[in-house]
Short mmCIF file of C-alpha atoms in Angstrom, two decimals:
data_model
loop_
_atom_site.label_atom_id
_atom_site.label_comp_id
_atom_site.label_asym_id
_atom_site.label_seq_id
_atom_site.Cartn_x
_atom_site.Cartn_y
_atom_site.Cartn_z
CA MET A 1 87.09 -112.97 -163.25
CA ILE A 2 86.75 -116.29 -165.13
CA VAL A 3 89.04 -119.28 -166.66
CA ARG A 4 89.90 -121.82 -169.37
CA PRO A 5 88.74 -125.40 -168.57
CA ARG A 6 91.51 -127.72 -167.48
CA ASN A 7 91.43 -129.77 -170.69
CA GLU A 8 91.77 -126.71 -172.91
CA SER A 9 95.09 -125.27 -173.99
CA PRO A 10 96.06 -121.82 -175.22
CA PRO A 11 95.43 -121.36 -178.95
CA HIS A 12 99.10 -120.37 -179.35
CA PRO A 13 102.20 -121.09 -177.25
CA PRO A 14 103.24 -118.20 -175.00
CA THR A 15 105.60 -115.68 -176.52
CA ARG A 16 108.98 -114.85 -175.01
CA GLN A 17 107.56 -111.55 -173.76
CA GLN A 18 104.63 -113.36 -172.11
CA GLN A 19 106.99 -115.80 -170.42
CA GLN A 20 109.12 -112.97 -169.07
CA SER A 21 106.04 -111.16 -167.74
CA GLY A 22 104.85 -114.19 -165.75
CA GLY A 23 106.68 -113.13 -162.59
CA ALA A 24 105.17 -109.64 -162.76
CA ARG A 25 101.68 -111.06 -163.17
CA LEU A 26 102.15 -113.35 -160.18
CA ALA A 27 103.46 -110.37 -158.22
CA GLN A 28 100.16 -108.58 -158.81
CA VAL A 29 98.27 -111.58 -157.43
CA ASP A 30 100.62 -111.59 -154.44
CA ALA A 31 100.01 -107.86 -153.93
CA LEU A 32 96.27 -108.51 -153.87
CA ARG A 33 96.82 -111.31 -151.36
CA GLY A 34 98.93 -109.00 -149.20
CA PHE A 35 96.14 -106.43 -149.24
CA ALA A 36 93.67 -109.14 -148.19
CA LEU A 37 95.96 -110.04 -145.27
CA LEU A 38 95.75 -106.45 -144.01
CA GLY A 39 91.96 -106.56 -144.06
CA ILE A 40 91.85 -109.91 -142.28
CA LEU A 41 94.16 -108.57 -139.58
CA MET A 42 91.98 -105.48 -139.07
CA VAL A 43 89.03 -107.77 -138.33
CA ASN A 44 90.70 -110.57 -136.38
CA ILE A 45 92.53 -108.25 -134.02
CA THR A 46 89.25 -106.68 -132.86
CA TYR A 47 88.05 -110.08 -131.66
CA MET A 48 91.37 -110.86 -129.97
CA ALA A 49 91.48 -107.47 -128.25
CA SER A 50 88.01 -107.71 -126.70
CA ALA A 51 85.79 -110.61 -125.67
CA TYR A 52 82.83 -108.23 -126.02
CA HIS A 53 83.32 -107.67 -129.74
CA GLY A 54 80.48 -109.19 -131.72
CA THR A 55 78.09 -109.26 -128.76
CA GLY A 56 76.62 -105.80 -129.33
CA LEU A 57 77.97 -104.69 -125.96
CA GLU A 58 80.72 -102.16 -125.38
CA ASP A 59 83.76 -103.37 -123.51
CA PRO A 60 83.64 -101.64 -120.10
CA GLY A 61 85.92 -98.64 -120.06
CA LEU A 62 86.46 -98.65 -123.82
CA GLY A 63 83.48 -96.58 -124.92
CA GLY A 64 83.23 -93.01 -126.18
CA PRO A 65 82.74 -91.39 -129.60
CA VAL A 66 86.19 -92.18 -130.95
CA SER A 67 85.88 -95.86 -130.06
CA GLU A 68 82.40 -95.96 -131.56
CA ALA A 69 83.65 -94.38 -134.80
CA VAL A 70 86.48 -96.90 -135.12
CA ARG A 71 84.12 -99.82 -134.49
CA TRP A 72 81.85 -98.48 -137.24
CA LEU A 73 84.67 -98.07 -139.73
CA VAL A 74 85.98 -101.59 -139.12
CA ALA A 75 82.49 -103.11 -139.39
CA VAL A 76 81.62 -101.18 -142.55
CA LEU A 77 84.89 -101.40 -144.45
CA PHE A 78 86.47 -104.67 -143.28
CA GLU A 79 84.14 -107.21 -141.63
CA ALA A 80 82.90 -110.03 -143.89
CA LYS A 81 84.74 -108.62 -146.93
CA PHE A 82 88.36 -109.63 -146.85
CA PHE A 83 87.92 -113.33 -146.20
CA LEU A 84 86.01 -113.32 -149.51
CA LEU A 85 88.91 -111.72 -151.31
CA PHE A 86 91.34 -114.21 -149.75
CA SER A 87 89.01 -117.08 -150.69
CA PHE A 88 88.82 -115.86 -154.28
CA LEU A 89 92.61 -115.87 -154.45
CA PHE A 90 92.69 -119.40 -153.01
CA GLY A 91 90.54 -120.57 -155.92
CA TYR A 92 92.60 -118.61 -158.42
CA SER A 93 95.90 -120.00 -157.11
CA PHE A 94 94.37 -123.49 -157.24
CA THR A 95 94.33 -123.24 -161.05
CA LEU A 96 97.95 -122.08 -161.10
CA GLN A 97 98.95 -125.11 -159.03
CA ILE A 98 97.12 -127.43 -161.45
CA ASP A 99 98.91 -125.91 -164.42
CA SER A 100 102.27 -126.06 -162.64
CA ALA A 101 101.78 -129.76 -161.82
CA GLU A 102 100.79 -130.54 -165.42
CA ARG A 103 103.86 -128.76 -166.81
CA ARG A 104 106.09 -130.86 -164.54
CA GLY A 105 104.16 -134.05 -165.21
CA ALA A 106 103.44 -134.39 -161.48
CA ARG A 107 100.33 -135.99 -159.99
CA PHE A 108 98.25 -133.11 -158.71
CA THR A 109 95.53 -134.76 -156.61
CA PRO A 110 97.75 -136.55 -154.01
CA ARG A 111 99.81 -133.41 -153.54
CA PHE A 112 96.77 -131.21 -153.09
CA LEU A 113 95.23 -133.64 -150.62
CA ARG A 114 98.43 -133.57 -148.56
CA ARG A 115 98.36 -129.77 -148.75
CA LEU A 116 94.80 -129.69 -147.43
CA THR A 117 95.74 -132.11 -144.64
CA GLY A 118 98.61 -129.85 -143.65
CA LEU A 119 96.36 -126.78 -143.65
CA PHE A 120 93.79 -128.60 -141.51
CA VAL A 121 96.33 -129.66 -138.88
CA ILE A 122 97.86 -126.18 -138.74
CA GLY A 123 94.37 -124.69 -138.51
CA VAL A 124 93.33 -126.90 -135.59
CA VAL A 125 96.43 -125.91 -133.61
CA HIS A 126 95.88 -122.27 -134.53
CA ALA A 127 92.23 -122.35 -133.41
CA VAL A 128 92.93 -124.04 -130.09
CA VAL A 129 96.09 -122.21 -129.08
CA LEU A 130 95.99 -118.77 -130.69
CA PHE A 131 92.65 -117.72 -132.21
CA PRO A 132 89.35 -119.66 -132.44
CA GLY A 133 88.32 -117.72 -135.55
CA ASP A 134 90.67 -119.78 -137.72
CA ILE A 135 89.92 -119.99 -141.45
CA LEU A 136 92.46 -122.67 -142.45
CA THR A 137 90.36 -125.62 -141.29
CA LEU A 138 87.42 -124.32 -143.31
CA TYR A 139 89.64 -123.91 -146.36
CA ALA A 140 90.93 -127.46 -145.94
CA VAL A 141 87.40 -128.90 -145.92
CA LEU A 142 86.09 -126.71 -148.73
CA GLY A 143 89.23 -127.49 -150.71
CA LEU A 144 87.92 -131.05 -151.11
CA ILE A 145 84.85 -129.67 -152.86
CA LEU A 146 87.01 -127.44 -155.02
CA LEU A 147 89.11 -130.46 -155.98
CA ALA A 148 86.01 -132.44 -156.94
CA LEU A 149 84.72 -129.55 -159.10
CA ARG A 150 88.04 -128.69 -160.73
CA ARG A 151 86.94 -129.78 -164.22
CA ILE A 152 83.72 -127.76 -164.39
CA ARG A 153 83.37 -125.00 -166.96
CA PRO A 154 83.99 -121.44 -165.80
CA ARG A 155 80.42 -120.43 -166.57
CA THR A 156 79.09 -123.32 -164.48
CA ALA A 157 81.38 -122.35 -161.61
CA VAL A 158 80.01 -118.80 -161.68
CA ARG A 159 76.42 -120.04 -161.72
CA ILE A 160 77.00 -122.33 -158.75
CA ALA A 161 78.68 -119.46 -156.86
CA VAL A 162 75.76 -117.11 -157.51
CA ALA A 163 73.30 -119.83 -156.45
CA LEU A 164 75.19 -120.44 -153.20
CA LEU A 165 75.10 -116.75 -152.32
CA ALA A 166 71.43 -116.43 -153.24
CA VAL A 167 70.38 -119.49 -151.22
CA THR A 168 72.35 -118.28 -148.19
CA ALA A 169 70.79 -114.81 -148.41
CA ILE A 170 67.29 -116.27 -148.73
CA ALA A 171 67.90 -118.55 -145.75
CA CYS A 172 68.93 -115.53 -143.65
CA ALA A 173 65.81 -113.67 -144.77
CA LEU A 174 63.59 -116.60 -143.79
CA LEU A 175 65.30 -116.84 -140.41
CA ALA A 176 64.74 -113.11 -139.97
CA LEU A 177 61.02 -113.52 -140.69
CA ALA A 178 60.80 -116.41 -138.22
CA ALA A 179 62.63 -114.39 -135.56
CA GLY A 180 60.33 -111.43 -136.18
CA HIS A 181 57.23 -113.55 -135.70
CA ALA A 182 58.78 -115.04 -132.56
CA GLY A 183 59.27 -111.56 -131.12
CA GLY A 184 63.04 -111.27 -131.48
CA ASP A 185 63.56 -107.61 -130.53
CA GLY A 186 67.36 -107.66 -130.22
CA THR A 187 67.41 -107.37 -126.43
CA ILE A 188 70.78 -108.63 -125.26
CA SER A 189 70.53 -111.31 -122.59
CA PRO A 190 72.32 -110.59 -119.28
CA SER A 191 74.03 -113.93 -119.74
CA THR A 192 75.83 -112.51 -122.80
CA ALA A 193 77.53 -109.81 -120.72
CA ALA A 194 78.37 -112.34 -118.02
CA ALA A 195 79.89 -114.72 -120.57
CA ALA A 196 82.00 -111.91 -122.08
CA ALA A 197 83.26 -110.92 -118.63
CA ARG A 198 84.20 -114.55 -117.83
CA ALA A 199 85.96 -114.90 -121.19
CA THR A 200 87.95 -111.73 -120.52
CA GLU A 201 89.20 -113.03 -117.21
CA ALA A 202 90.01 -116.43 -118.68
CA LEU A 203 91.99 -114.86 -121.53
CA ARG A 204 94.01 -112.87 -118.99
CA GLY A 205 94.95 -116.07 -117.17
CA GLY A 206 97.72 -118.56 -117.84
CA PRO A 207 98.12 -120.70 -120.97
CA ALA A 208 95.72 -123.39 -119.75
CA SER A 209 93.09 -120.75 -119.01
CA VAL A 210 93.53 -119.17 -122.46
CA ILE A 211 93.23 -122.50 -124.26
CA GLY A 212 90.16 -123.35 -122.16
CA ALA A 213 88.53 -120.08 -123.22
CA HIS A 214 89.27 -120.87 -126.86
CA LEU A 215 87.80 -124.36 -126.56
CA GLU A 216 84.65 -122.94 -124.96
CA GLU A 217 84.26 -120.50 -127.85
CA LEU A 218 84.87 -122.99 -130.65
CA PRO A 219 81.28 -124.37 -130.96
CA ASP A 220 79.87 -120.88 -131.57
CA VAL A 221 82.65 -120.11 -134.04
CA ALA A 222 82.07 -123.41 -135.85
CA PHE A 223 78.36 -122.60 -136.20
CA LEU A 224 79.17 -119.21 -137.75
CA LEU A 225 81.74 -120.75 -140.10
CA VAL A 226 79.47 -123.55 -141.32
CA PHE A 227 76.26 -121.59 -141.81
CA PHE A 228 77.53 -118.13 -142.76
CA GLN A 229 81.12 -118.11 -143.96
CA ALA A 230 81.35 -121.54 -145.61
CA PRO A 231 78.82 -120.92 -148.42
CA SER A 232 80.32 -117.50 -149.15
CA ALA A 233 83.88 -118.84 -149.05
CA LEU A 234 82.98 -121.72 -151.38
CA ALA A 235 81.31 -119.27 -153.76
CA ALA A 236 84.48 -117.16 -153.74
CA PHE A 237 86.56 -120.32 -154.35
CA LEU A 238 84.49 -121.05 -157.45
CA LEU A 239 84.69 -117.49 -158.72
CA GLY A 240 88.46 -117.69 -158.28
CA LEU A 241 88.49 -121.02 -160.12
CA ALA A 242 86.58 -119.46 -163.00
CA ALA A 243 88.86 -116.43 -163.05
CA GLY A 244 91.94 -118.63 -163.00
CA ARG A 245 90.72 -120.68 -165.96
CA ARG A 246 90.26 -117.47 -167.97
CA ARG A 247 93.56 -116.05 -166.65
CA ALA A 248 91.65 -112.92 -165.70
CA LEU A 249 94.55 -111.55 -163.65
CA ALA A 250 97.21 -112.43 -166.20
CA ASP A 251 96.72 -109.28 -168.26
CA THR A 252 94.65 -106.74 -166.34
CA ASP A 253 95.68 -104.02 -168.79
CA ARG A 254 93.08 -105.42 -171.17
CA HIS A 255 90.39 -105.32 -168.48
CA GLN A 256 90.63 -101.73 -167.27
CA ARG A 257 87.05 -100.99 -168.33
CA LEU A 258 85.82 -104.04 -166.41
CA LEU A 259 87.84 -103.01 -163.36
CA ARG A 260 86.32 -99.51 -163.45
CA ARG A 261 82.86 -101.06 -163.73
CA LEU A 262 83.55 -103.32 -160.75
CA GLN A 263 84.62 -100.28 -158.74
CA TRP A 264 81.49 -98.34 -159.64
CA VAL A 265 79.03 -101.18 -158.98
CA GLY A 266 80.93 -102.56 -155.99
CA PHE A 267 81.20 -99.29 -154.09
CA THR A 268 77.71 -98.08 -155.07
CA VAL A 269 75.96 -101.26 -153.95
CA GLY A 270 78.47 -102.73 -151.51
CA LEU A 271 78.94 -99.74 -149.21
CA PRO A 272 75.21 -99.23 -148.42
CA GLY A 273 74.95 -102.96 -147.71
CA ALA A 274 77.98 -102.74 -145.44
CA ILE A 275 76.43 -99.80 -143.55
CA VAL A 276 73.24 -101.77 -142.93
CA TYR A 277 75.32 -104.75 -141.78
CA ALA A 278 77.35 -102.58 -139.38
CA ASP A 279 74.26 -100.89 -137.95
CA ALA A 280 72.59 -104.24 -137.31
CA SER A 281 75.71 -105.85 -135.84
CA LEU A 282 76.63 -102.96 -133.53
CA ASN A 283 73.21 -101.62 -132.55
CA HIS A 284 70.73 -104.48 -133.01
CA PRO A 285 72.45 -107.79 -132.22
CA GLU A 286 70.43 -110.98 -131.77
CA SER A 287 67.50 -109.46 -133.65
CA ALA A 288 65.52 -110.24 -136.78
CA TYR A 289 67.04 -107.10 -138.29
CA GLN A 290 70.54 -108.49 -137.79
CA LEU A 291 69.61 -111.73 -139.57
CA PHE A 292 68.18 -109.72 -142.45
CA ALA A 293 71.34 -107.59 -142.56
CA MET A 294 73.51 -110.71 -142.67
CA GLY A 295 71.53 -111.95 -145.65
CA LEU A 296 71.93 -108.59 -147.37
CA ASP A 297 75.66 -108.66 -146.63
CA VAL A 298 75.99 -112.08 -148.26
CA ILE A 299 74.94 -110.43 -151.53
CA THR A 300 76.61 -107.03 -151.21
CA ALA A 301 79.92 -107.95 -149.51
CA PRO A 302 81.27 -109.80 -152.60
CA LEU A 303 80.60 -106.68 -154.65
CA LEU A 304 82.51 -104.50 -152.20
CA ALA A 305 85.35 -107.06 -152.08
CA ALA A 306 85.44 -107.00 -155.90
CA ALA A 307 85.63 -103.21 -155.83
CA TYR A 308 88.57 -103.39 -153.41
CA ALA A 309 90.33 -105.90 -155.68
CA ALA A 310 89.69 -103.79 -158.78
CA THR A 311 91.10 -100.73 -157.00
CA VAL A 312 94.31 -102.52 -155.97
CA LEU A 313 94.78 -103.99 -159.45
CA ARG A 314 94.31 -100.58 -161.05
CA LEU A 315 96.82 -99.11 -158.63
CA THR A 316 99.37 -101.75 -159.59
CA HIS A 317 99.11 -100.51 -163.18
CA GLY A 318 99.23 -96.82 -162.34
CA ARG A 319 102.25 -94.53 -162.36
CA ARG A 320 103.20 -95.77 -158.91
CA GLY A 321 102.19 -99.35 -159.56
CA GLN A 322 105.58 -100.81 -158.79
CA ILE A 323 105.52 -99.13 -155.38
CA VAL A 324 102.20 -100.84 -154.58
CA VAL A 325 103.51 -104.22 -155.75
CA THR A 326 106.78 -103.84 -153.86
CA ALA A 327 104.93 -102.90 -150.68
CA LEU A 328 102.29 -105.65 -150.72
CA ALA A 329 103.55 -108.59 -152.78
CA PRO A 330 106.19 -109.95 -150.33
CA ALA A 331 103.60 -110.17 -147.55
CA GLY A 332 101.28 -111.97 -149.97
CA ARG A 333 103.95 -114.49 -150.93
CA MET A 334 104.32 -115.36 -147.25
CA SER A 335 100.57 -115.32 -146.53
CA LEU A 336 100.51 -118.42 -144.31
CA THR A 337 103.47 -117.31 -142.21
CA ASN A 338 102.07 -113.80 -141.88
CA TYR A 339 98.52 -114.95 -141.10
CA LEU A 340 99.70 -117.16 -138.26
CA GLY A 341 102.30 -114.58 -137.22
CA GLN A 342 99.54 -112.02 -136.80
CA SER A 343 97.68 -114.34 -134.45
CA LEU A 344 100.86 -115.11 -132.51
CA VAL A 345 101.71 -111.45 -131.96
CA CYS A 346 98.12 -110.63 -131.00
CA ALA A 347 98.01 -113.57 -128.59
CA LEU A 348 101.21 -112.34 -126.94
CA LEU A 349 99.75 -108.84 -126.66
CA PHE A 350 96.18 -109.55 -125.60
CA THR A 351 96.12 -112.90 -123.78
CA GLY A 352 97.82 -114.45 -120.77
CA PHE A 353 100.49 -115.86 -123.09
CA GLY A 354 102.02 -112.39 -122.82
CA ALA A 355 100.84 -108.91 -121.77
CA ALA A 356 97.15 -109.89 -121.22
CA LEU A 357 95.86 -106.59 -122.63
CA VAL A 358 92.48 -107.99 -123.67
CA GLY A 359 89.79 -105.43 -122.80
CA ARG A 360 92.39 -102.79 -121.96
CA VAL A 361 93.21 -101.20 -125.34
CA PRO A 362 90.65 -98.87 -126.98
CA PRO A 363 89.65 -99.54 -130.61
CA ILE A 364 91.81 -96.69 -131.96
CA GLY A 365 94.83 -98.26 -130.26
CA VAL A 366 93.90 -101.69 -131.60
CA ALA A 367 93.70 -100.30 -135.15
CA ALA A 368 97.08 -98.61 -134.70
CA ILE A 369 98.60 -101.91 -133.52
CA ALA A 370 97.18 -103.67 -136.59
CA LEU A 371 98.61 -101.12 -139.02
CA THR A 372 101.99 -101.15 -137.29
CA LEU A 373 102.13 -104.94 -137.24
CA PHE A 374 101.29 -105.17 -140.94
CA ALA A 375 103.93 -102.56 -141.81
CA VAL A 376 106.53 -104.59 -139.90
CA GLN A 377 105.39 -107.77 -141.66
CA THR A 378 105.72 -106.21 -145.12
CA ALA A 379 109.27 -105.07 -144.36
CA ALA A 380 110.21 -108.39 -142.75
CA SER A 381 108.73 -110.35 -145.67
CA ARG A 382 110.70 -108.29 -148.17
CA TRP A 383 113.92 -108.94 -146.25
CA TRP A 384 113.22 -112.65 -145.79
CA LEU A 385 112.46 -113.29 -149.46
CA ARG A 386 115.72 -111.69 -150.52
CA HIS A 387 117.49 -114.58 -148.80
CA HIS A 388 114.97 -117.44 -148.91
CA ALA A 389 112.83 -119.10 -151.57
CA TYR A 390 109.74 -119.39 -149.32
CA GLY A 391 108.41 -118.16 -146.04
CA PRO A 392 109.22 -120.55 -143.16
CA LEU A 393 105.73 -122.06 -142.89
CA GLU A 394 105.32 -122.06 -146.68
CA TRP A 395 108.55 -124.07 -146.86
CA LEU A 396 107.30 -126.60 -144.32
CA LEU A 397 103.90 -126.95 -146.02
CA ARG A 398 105.54 -127.35 -149.42
CA ALA A 399 107.90 -130.02 -148.03
CA TRP A 400 104.90 -131.97 -146.73
CA THR A 401 102.93 -131.41 -149.94
CA THR A 402 105.70 -132.63 -152.26
CA LEU A 403 107.34 -135.08 -149.82
CA SER A 404 110.68 -133.54 -150.72
CA ILE A 405 113.10 -130.91 -149.46
CA PRO A 406 112.33 -127.60 -151.20
CA PRO A 407 115.17 -125.16 -151.90
CA TRP A 408 115.89 -122.88 -148.96
CA HIS A 409 117.51 -120.09 -150.95
CA PRO A 410 116.09 -118.35 -154.04
CA GLN A 411 116.83 -119.94 -157.40
CA PRO A 412 117.17 -117.55 -160.35
CA GLY A 413 114.36 -117.82 -162.90
CA LYS A 414 112.10 -119.96 -160.67
CA ARG A 415 108.95 -118.78 -158.94
CA SER A 416 106.47 -120.81 -156.89
CA THR A 417 102.78 -120.75 -157.79
CA GLN A 418 101.78 -121.88 -154.31
CA PRO A 419 99.84 -119.22 -152.37
#
């Protein structure tokens, strides 16, 4: 997972075979991005389906052993893992965009700044109207740091990433110690239940009521993004930058031993950390133990995310590798459209914009909706990309980024490096 500095060039020009394999290699990256989209949906939909999720309280009427088991599985296997994988791919694709701009002789920095501006505007609208847990605004801000650090050596990028994760984990541990000395026993305040009940009713109201509920939630979400997700996302950006410079995903056949090692270490260390995180989040919220578990998750979640990535990449090279790529890559190529489309469909299902089912669907039903929605998106993405060069929102963002009119229909032999 590391990369060649920007001012270095390959020791030899690419061979004809290497040039022809470029589309296949990008398809593997897209497949990984599609897989990340599924994980993000599995997490985001739980927050859209219940205002009680994340409070440590069960949504009234949605308890029972099956619901509890589903909550555990989502917390262990999905929460705080897939945004890291998506962030890593953002950093990796950043290097592809730099190389693409240099090949065309285009000025990269103005285009990337316009791209970040577009992501920020889209993210603000997304957070206010559809889902407060938006990640695009965070990516737009952190993208400025990534741009400033684009010339650093891969080894330096890895060191900074490790330092960010370590400092964040230590900060959580210190906060846990302070909370323990202050007597934080994890008792949930009655005001928490009252606030969740009010949010549920507001989300079942009309559009103005839904947007008001989102605006009320945004400060808490912003705090979580800045102090928990931002350092981890930036670390993943830098790891992706390093991997892109080394073209780590360009020929994964040569890295099968490394991928197996990532699986072994990632699952062995990452899963126990995820279990501790889930136990603290579901059973001991607002406690010193939860803060400690969050710090532990900062260290172990990247390992589990790496194990997931290694597993998908190995599957793409297996006997049924083309099936995996065909199933996931189209959704990954249209990641922005699908990410926002997921929020739109969930808003229509769970809020007053549509059916207002928030707090009325048990976790097993929510998981089934997520899997069904993603299956529909993969099929729709495959159909769309047969007839169009980009997803609809990807087309609009590219038009703004390049200040030109991108092709609407596919052009033979051309393939975008934009995520």
